[in-house]
Short mmCIF file of C-alpha atoms and ligand atoms in Angstrom, two decimals:
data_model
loop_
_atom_site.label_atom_id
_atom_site.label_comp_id
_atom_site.label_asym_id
_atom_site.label_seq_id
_atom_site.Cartn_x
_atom_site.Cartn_y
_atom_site.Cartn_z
CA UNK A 201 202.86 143.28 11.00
CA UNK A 202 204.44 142.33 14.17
CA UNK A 203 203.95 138.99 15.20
CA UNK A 204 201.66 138.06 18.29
CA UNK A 205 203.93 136.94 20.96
CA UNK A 206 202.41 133.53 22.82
CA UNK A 207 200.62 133.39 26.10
CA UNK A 208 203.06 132.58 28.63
CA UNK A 209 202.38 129.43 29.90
CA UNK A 210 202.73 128.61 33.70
CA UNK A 211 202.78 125.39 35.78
CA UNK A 212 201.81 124.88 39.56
CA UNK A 213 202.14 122.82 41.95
CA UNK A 214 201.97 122.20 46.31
CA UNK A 215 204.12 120.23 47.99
CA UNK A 216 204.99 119.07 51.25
CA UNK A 217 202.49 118.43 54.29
CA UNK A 218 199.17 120.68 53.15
CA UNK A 219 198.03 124.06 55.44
CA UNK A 220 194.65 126.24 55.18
CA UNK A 221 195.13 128.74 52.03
CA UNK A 222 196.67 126.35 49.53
CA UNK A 223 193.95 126.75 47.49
CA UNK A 224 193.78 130.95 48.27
CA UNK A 225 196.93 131.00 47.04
CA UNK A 226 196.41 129.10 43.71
CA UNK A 227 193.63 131.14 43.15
CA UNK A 228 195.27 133.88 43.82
CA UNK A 229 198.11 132.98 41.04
CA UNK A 230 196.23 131.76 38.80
CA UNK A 231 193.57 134.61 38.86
CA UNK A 232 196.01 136.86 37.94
CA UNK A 233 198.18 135.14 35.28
CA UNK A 234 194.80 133.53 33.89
CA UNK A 235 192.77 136.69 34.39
CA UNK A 236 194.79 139.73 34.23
CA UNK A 237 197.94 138.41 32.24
CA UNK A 238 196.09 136.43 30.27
CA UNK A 239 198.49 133.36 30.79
CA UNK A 240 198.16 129.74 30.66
CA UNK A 241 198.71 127.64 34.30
CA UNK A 242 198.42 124.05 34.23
CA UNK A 243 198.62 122.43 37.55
CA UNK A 244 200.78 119.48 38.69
CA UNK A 245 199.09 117.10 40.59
CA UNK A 246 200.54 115.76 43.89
CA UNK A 247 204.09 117.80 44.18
CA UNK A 248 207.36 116.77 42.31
CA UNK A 249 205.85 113.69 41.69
CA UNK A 250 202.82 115.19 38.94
CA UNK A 251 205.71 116.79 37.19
CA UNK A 252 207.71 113.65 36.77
CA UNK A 253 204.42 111.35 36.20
CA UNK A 254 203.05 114.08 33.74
CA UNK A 255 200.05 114.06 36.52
CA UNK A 256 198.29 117.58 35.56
CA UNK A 257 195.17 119.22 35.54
CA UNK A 258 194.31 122.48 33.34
CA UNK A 259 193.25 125.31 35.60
CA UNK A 260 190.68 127.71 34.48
CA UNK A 261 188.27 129.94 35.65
CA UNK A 262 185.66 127.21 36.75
CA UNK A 263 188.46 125.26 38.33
CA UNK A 264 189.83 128.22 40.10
CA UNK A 265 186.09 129.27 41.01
CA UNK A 266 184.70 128.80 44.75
CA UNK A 267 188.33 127.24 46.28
CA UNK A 268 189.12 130.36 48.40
CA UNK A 269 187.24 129.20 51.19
CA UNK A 270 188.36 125.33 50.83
CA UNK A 271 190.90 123.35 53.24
CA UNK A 272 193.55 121.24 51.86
CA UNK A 273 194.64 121.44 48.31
CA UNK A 274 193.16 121.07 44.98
CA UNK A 275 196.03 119.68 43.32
CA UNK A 276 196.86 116.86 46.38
CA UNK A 277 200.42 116.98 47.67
CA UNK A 278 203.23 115.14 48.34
CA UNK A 279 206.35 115.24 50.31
CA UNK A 280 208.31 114.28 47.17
CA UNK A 281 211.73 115.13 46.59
CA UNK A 282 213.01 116.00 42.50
CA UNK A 283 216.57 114.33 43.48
CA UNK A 284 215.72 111.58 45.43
CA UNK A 285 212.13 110.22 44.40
CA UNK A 286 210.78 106.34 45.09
CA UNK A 287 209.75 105.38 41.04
CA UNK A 288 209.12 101.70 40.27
CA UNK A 289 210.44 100.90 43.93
CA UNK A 290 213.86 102.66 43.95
CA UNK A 291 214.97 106.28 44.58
CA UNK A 292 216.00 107.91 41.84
CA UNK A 293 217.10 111.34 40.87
CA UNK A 294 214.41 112.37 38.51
CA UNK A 295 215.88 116.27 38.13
CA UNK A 296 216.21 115.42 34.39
CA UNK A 297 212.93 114.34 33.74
CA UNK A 298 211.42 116.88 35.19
CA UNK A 299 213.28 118.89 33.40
CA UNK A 300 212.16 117.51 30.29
CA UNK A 301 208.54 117.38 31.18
CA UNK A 302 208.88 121.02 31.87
CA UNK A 303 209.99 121.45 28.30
CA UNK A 304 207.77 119.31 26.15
CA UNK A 305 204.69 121.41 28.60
CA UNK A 306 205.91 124.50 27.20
CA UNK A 307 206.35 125.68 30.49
CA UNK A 308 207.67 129.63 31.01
CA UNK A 309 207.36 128.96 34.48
CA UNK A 310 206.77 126.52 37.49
CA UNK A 311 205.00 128.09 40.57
CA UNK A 312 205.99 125.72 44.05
CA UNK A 313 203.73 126.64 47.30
CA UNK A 314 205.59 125.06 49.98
CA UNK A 315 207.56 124.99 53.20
CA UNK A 316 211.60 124.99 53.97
CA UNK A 317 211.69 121.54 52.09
CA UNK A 318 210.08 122.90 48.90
CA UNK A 319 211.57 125.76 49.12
CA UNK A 320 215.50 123.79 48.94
CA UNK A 321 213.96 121.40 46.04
CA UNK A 322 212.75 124.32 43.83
CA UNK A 323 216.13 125.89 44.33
CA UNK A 324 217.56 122.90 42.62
CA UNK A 325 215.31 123.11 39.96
CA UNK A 326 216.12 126.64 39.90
CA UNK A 327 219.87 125.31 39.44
CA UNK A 328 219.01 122.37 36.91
CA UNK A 329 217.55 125.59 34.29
CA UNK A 330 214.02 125.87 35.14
CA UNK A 331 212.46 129.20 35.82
CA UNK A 332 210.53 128.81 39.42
CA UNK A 333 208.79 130.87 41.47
CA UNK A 334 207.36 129.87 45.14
CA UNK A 335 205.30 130.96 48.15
CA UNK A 336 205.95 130.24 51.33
CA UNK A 337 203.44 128.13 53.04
CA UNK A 338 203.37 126.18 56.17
CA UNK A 339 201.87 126.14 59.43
CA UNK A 340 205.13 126.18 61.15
CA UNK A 341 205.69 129.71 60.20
CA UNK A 342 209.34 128.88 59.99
CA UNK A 343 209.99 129.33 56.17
CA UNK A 344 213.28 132.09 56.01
CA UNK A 345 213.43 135.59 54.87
CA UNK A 346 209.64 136.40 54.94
CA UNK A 347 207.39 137.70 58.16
CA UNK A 348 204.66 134.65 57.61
CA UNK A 349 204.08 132.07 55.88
CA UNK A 350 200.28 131.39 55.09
CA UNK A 351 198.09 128.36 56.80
CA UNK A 352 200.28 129.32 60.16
CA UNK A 353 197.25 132.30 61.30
CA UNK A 354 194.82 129.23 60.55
CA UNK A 355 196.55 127.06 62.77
CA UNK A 356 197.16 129.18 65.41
CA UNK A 357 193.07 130.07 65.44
CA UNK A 358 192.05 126.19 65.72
CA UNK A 359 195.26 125.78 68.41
CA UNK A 360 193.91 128.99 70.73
CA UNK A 361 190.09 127.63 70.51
CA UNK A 362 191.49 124.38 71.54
CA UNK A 363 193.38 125.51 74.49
CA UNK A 364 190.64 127.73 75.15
CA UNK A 365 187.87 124.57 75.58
CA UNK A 366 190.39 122.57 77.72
CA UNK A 367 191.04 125.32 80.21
CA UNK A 368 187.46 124.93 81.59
CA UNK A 369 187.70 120.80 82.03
CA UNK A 370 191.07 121.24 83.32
CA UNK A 371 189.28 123.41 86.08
CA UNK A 372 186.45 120.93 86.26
CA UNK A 373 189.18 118.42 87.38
CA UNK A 374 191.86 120.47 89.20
CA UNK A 375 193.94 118.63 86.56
CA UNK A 376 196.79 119.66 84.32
CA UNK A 377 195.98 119.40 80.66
CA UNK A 378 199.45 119.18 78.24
CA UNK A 379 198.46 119.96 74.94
CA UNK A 380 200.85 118.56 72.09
CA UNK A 381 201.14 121.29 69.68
CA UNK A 382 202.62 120.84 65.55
CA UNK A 383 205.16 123.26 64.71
CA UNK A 384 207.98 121.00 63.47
CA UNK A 385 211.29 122.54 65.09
CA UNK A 386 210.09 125.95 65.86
CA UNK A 387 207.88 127.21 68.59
CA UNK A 388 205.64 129.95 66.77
CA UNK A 389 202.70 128.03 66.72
CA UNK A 390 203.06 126.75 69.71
CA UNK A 391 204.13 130.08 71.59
CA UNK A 392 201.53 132.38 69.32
CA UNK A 393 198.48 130.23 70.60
CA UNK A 394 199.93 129.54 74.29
CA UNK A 395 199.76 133.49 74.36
CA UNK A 396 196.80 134.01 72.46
CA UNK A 397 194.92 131.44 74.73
CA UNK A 398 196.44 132.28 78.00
CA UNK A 399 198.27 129.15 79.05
CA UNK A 400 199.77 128.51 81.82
CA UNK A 401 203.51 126.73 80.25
CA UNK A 402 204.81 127.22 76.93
CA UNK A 403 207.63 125.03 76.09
CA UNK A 404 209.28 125.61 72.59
CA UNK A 405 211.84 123.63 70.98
CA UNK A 406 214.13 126.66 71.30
CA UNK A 407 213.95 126.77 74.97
CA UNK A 408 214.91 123.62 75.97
CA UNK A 409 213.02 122.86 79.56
CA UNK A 410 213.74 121.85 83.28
CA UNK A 411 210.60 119.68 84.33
CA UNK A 412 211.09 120.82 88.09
CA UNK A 413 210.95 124.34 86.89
CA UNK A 414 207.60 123.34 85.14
CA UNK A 415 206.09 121.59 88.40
CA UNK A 416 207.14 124.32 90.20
CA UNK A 417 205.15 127.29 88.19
CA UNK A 418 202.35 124.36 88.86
CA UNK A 419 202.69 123.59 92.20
CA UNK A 420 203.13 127.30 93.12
CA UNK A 421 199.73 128.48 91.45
CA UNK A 422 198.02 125.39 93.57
CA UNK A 423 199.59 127.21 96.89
CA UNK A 424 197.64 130.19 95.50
CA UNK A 425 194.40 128.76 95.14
CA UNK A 426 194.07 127.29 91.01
CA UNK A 427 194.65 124.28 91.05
CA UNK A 428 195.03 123.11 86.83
CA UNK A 429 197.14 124.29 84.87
CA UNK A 430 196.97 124.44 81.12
CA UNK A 431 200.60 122.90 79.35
CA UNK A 432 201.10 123.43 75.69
CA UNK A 433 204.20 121.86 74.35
CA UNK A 434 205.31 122.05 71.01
CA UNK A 435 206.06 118.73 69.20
CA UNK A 436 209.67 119.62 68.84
CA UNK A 437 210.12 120.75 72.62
CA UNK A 438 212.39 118.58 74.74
CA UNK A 439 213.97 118.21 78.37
CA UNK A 440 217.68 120.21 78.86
CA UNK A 441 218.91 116.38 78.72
CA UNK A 442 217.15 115.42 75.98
CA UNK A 443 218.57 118.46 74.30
CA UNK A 444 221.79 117.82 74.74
CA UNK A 445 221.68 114.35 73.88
CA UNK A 446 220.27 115.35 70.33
CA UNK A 447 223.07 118.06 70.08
CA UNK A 448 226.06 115.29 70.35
CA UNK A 449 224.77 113.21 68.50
CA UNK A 450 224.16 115.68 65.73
CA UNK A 451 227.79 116.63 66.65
CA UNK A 452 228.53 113.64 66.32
CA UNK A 453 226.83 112.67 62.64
CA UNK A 454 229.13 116.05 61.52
CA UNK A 455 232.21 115.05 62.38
CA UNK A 456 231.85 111.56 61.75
CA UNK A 457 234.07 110.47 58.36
CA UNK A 458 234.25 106.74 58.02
CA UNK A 459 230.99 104.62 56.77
CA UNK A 460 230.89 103.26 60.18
CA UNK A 461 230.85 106.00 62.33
CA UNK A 462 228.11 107.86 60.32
CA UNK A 463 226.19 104.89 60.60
CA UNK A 464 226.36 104.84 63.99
CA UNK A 465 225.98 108.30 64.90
CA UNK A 466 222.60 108.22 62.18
CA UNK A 467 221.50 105.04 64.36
CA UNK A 468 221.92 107.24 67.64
CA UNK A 469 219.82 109.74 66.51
CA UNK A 470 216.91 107.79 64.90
CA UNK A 471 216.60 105.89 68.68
CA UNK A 472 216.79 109.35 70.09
CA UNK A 473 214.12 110.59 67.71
CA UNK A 474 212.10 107.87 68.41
CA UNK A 475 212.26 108.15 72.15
CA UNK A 476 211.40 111.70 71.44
CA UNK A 477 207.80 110.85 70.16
CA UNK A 478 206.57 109.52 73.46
CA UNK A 479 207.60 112.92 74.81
CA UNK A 480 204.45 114.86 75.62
CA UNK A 481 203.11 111.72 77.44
CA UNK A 482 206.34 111.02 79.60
CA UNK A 483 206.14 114.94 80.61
CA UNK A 484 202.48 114.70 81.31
CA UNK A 485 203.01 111.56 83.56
CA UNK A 486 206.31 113.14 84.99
CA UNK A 487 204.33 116.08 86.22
CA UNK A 488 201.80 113.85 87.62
CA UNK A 489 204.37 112.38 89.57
CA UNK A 490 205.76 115.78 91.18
CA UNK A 491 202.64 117.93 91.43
CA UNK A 492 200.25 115.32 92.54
CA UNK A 493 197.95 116.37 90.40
CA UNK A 494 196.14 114.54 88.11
CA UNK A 495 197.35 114.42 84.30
CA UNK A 496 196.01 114.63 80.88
CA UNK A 497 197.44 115.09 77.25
CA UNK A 498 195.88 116.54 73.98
CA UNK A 499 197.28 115.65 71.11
CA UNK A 500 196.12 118.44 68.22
CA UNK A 501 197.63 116.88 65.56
CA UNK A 502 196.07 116.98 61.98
CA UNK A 503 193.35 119.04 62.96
CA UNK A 504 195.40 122.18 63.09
CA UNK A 505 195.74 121.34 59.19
CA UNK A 506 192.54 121.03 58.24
CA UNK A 507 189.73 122.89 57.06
CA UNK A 508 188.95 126.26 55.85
CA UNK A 509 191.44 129.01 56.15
CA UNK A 510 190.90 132.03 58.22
CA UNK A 511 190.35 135.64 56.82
CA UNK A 512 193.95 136.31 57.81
CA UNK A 513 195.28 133.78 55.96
CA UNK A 514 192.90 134.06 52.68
CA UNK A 515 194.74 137.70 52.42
CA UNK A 516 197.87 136.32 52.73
CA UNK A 517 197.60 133.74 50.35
CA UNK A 518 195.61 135.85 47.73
CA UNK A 519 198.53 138.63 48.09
CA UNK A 520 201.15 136.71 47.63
CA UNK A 521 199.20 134.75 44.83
CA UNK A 522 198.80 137.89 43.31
CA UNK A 523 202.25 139.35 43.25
CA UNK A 524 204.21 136.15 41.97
CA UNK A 525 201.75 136.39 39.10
CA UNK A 526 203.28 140.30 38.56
CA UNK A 527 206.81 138.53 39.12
CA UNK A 528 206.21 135.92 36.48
CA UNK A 529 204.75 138.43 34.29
CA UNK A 530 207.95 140.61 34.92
CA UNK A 531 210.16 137.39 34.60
CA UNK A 532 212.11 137.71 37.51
CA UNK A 533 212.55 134.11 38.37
CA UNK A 534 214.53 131.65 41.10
CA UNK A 535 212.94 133.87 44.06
CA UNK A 536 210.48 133.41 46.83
CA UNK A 537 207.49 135.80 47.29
CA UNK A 538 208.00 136.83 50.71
CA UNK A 539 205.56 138.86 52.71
CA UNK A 540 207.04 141.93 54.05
CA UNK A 541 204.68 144.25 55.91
CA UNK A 542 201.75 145.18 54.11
CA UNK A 543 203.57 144.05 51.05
CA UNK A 544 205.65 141.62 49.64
CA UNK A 545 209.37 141.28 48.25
CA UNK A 546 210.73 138.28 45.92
CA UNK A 547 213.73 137.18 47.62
CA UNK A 548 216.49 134.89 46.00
CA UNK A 549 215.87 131.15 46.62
CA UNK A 550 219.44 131.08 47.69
CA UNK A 551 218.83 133.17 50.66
CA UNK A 552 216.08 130.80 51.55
CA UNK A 553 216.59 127.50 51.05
CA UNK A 554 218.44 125.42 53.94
CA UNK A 555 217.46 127.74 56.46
CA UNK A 556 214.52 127.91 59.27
CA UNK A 557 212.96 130.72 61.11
CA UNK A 558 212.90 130.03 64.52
CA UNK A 559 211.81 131.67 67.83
CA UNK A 560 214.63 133.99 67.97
CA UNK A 561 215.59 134.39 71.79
CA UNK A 562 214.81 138.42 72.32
CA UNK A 563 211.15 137.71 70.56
CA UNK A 564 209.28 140.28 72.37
CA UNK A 565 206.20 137.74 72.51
CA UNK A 566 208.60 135.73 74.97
CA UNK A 567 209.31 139.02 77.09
CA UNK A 568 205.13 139.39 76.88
CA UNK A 569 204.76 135.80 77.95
CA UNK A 570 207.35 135.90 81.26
CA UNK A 571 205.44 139.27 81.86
CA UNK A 572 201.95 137.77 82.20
CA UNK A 573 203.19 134.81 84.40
CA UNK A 574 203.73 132.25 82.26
CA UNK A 575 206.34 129.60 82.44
CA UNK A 576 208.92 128.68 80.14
CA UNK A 577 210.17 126.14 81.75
CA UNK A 578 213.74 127.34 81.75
O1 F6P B 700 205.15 121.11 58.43
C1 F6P B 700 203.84 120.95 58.84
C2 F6P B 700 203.71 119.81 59.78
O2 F6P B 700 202.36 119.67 60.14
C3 F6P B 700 204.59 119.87 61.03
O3 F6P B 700 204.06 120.72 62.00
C4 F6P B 700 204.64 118.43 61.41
O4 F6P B 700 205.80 118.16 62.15
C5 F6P B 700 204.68 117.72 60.09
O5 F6P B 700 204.11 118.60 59.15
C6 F6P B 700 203.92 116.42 60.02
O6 F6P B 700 204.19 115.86 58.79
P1 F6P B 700 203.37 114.71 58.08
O7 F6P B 700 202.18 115.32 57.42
O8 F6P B 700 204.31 114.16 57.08
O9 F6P B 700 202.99 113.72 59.14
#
């Protein structure tokens, strides 16, 4: 009689900052290794580090019952890394330990749900022997190789409702109202609800701005009678200067070969990344100054993380949930679900990790965005 072959057995685990559909997408997985498969998934609490600390949590069907709708994650995150983790107050690599962990778990598989950084740490794992699977989540939308990534439809919902409520005070006030928008060092979010809720500036870290061009666009729709003007600036956006700045010194930090110099050039671009965090507010007062108008700044923040995901993003999620458990089950490993279209492709980690999707220039929702009236700032 043939012998019954064991139940695969599958980890899981999020890492990195959290987005709306996390948990969508671990149901989504683990409803269909669990439930269709009939696989074993244990999941890893709080990123790498659950794996190295043996942190876990057995997922079943009452654990995986009634999180579709729920913000955050389930299984807590972390921003983590395998190969360079803080453990008893140094950083360590602790590759090999997870690697052992995996092992003594009986693990066929480990399932990471994460952005560009998760997606460069799993490679590694990938590398170090383990078999790994991940989806791409953030709400940055900039993961690589895939058309979305899910929690970034969620995002852009809470960012356009936002944007939508401060056009009316902003008109209350004749004021200008910058809004501060997450998005890392891409623009999508930032661009996708600036369209989406009709303001008046976009500025994306991809096009980097001219402040007189912004007051301009301002001033010239006071000379036609409105006098706000809604701003939404991405987090990453910055001034041509500024731009520049950051670009020698990055130029700088490649070329620079001695301990000293890289030292140096690393110091040059901390102080310019932490002059960069008063940005929004300097812009905001800066366009005070030139428009005469009276300024205001929104700072989204967190919110734009939090809370349930939208029906867009639930679909997403459960989808690509759904096919890495058919990927798993056909053992094709060290690839990213990807969403393409209506359906998805696994795409080799190594075509993935290291890179970011940005706001390429042709996008036709900048061509839309010029069209309507709305300024760029370039
Ligand atoms: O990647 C998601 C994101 O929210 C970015 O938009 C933002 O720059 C970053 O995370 C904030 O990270 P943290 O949660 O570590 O403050």
């Amino acid at each position: 009689m043939a012998k019954p072959t064991q139940p695969k057995r599958i980890g899981i685990l999020t890492a990195g900052g959290d987005s709306p559909g996390l948990n969508a997408a671990i149901r989504g997985v683990g409803k269909t290794c669990l439930g269709y498969y009939g696989m074993e998934i244990i999941g890893f609490r709080d990123g790498f580090r659950g794996l190295v600390e043996n942190r876990r949590i057995k997922l079943d069907r009452t654990t995986l019952a009634g999180i579709l709708t729920v913000g955050g994650t389930i299984l807590g995150t972390s921003r983590d890394k395998p190969h360079r983790m803080v453990v008893d107050g140094r950083t360590r690599d602790m590759t090999e330990t997870i690697v052992d962990n995996y092992d003594k778990w009986g693990l066929d598989c480990i399932v990471c749900l994460g952005g560009g950084g998760t997606q460069k740490n799993a490679l590694r794992l990938h590398q170090a022997g383990l078999n790994v699977v991940t989806l791409p989540k953030t709400i940055d939308n900039d993961v690589a190789m895939t058309d979305a990534t899910f929690g970034y439809a969620t995002a852009m919902d809470i960012a356009t409702e936002t944007i939508d409520r401060l056009h009316s005070t902003a008109h209350s006030h004749h004021r200008i109202i910058v809004a501060e928008i997450m998005g890392h060092r891409a623009g999508w979010l930032t661009l996708g609800s600036g369209l989406a809720g009709g303001a008046d500036v976009i500025l994306i870290p991809e096009i980097p701005y001219d402040v007189e061009k912004i007051a301009e666009a301002i001033r010239r729709r006071s000379r036609n009678g409105t006098n706000f003007s809604i701003v939404a600036v991405a987090e990453g956006a910055m001034s041509r200067d500024d731009a520049r700045a950051l670009l020698a010194a990055e130029k700088k930090l490649e070329r620079a070969r001695t301990l000293h110099d890289k030292k140096e050039a690393k110091l040059e671009l901390a102080a310019l990344e932490v002059r960069h965090q008063g940005n929004t507010l300097r812009l905001a007062r800066h366009l005070e100054e030139l428009t005469h108008l009276e300024s205001r700044v929104t700072i989204l923040g967190y919110v734009q993380r939090g809370g349930t995901p939208s029906a867009a993003d639930r679909i997403l999620a459960t989808r690509l949930g759904s096919a890495c458990g058919d990927l798993i089950h056909e053992e094709h490993f060290g690839v990213m679900v990807a969403a393409r279209g209506d359906g998805t492709e696994p795409v080799p980690l190594e075509k993935v990790a290291g890179k970011r999707k940005i706001v390429p220039p042709d996008h036709t929702w900048l061509q839309t965005a010029r069209h309507v009236g709305t300024c760029l700032g370039d």
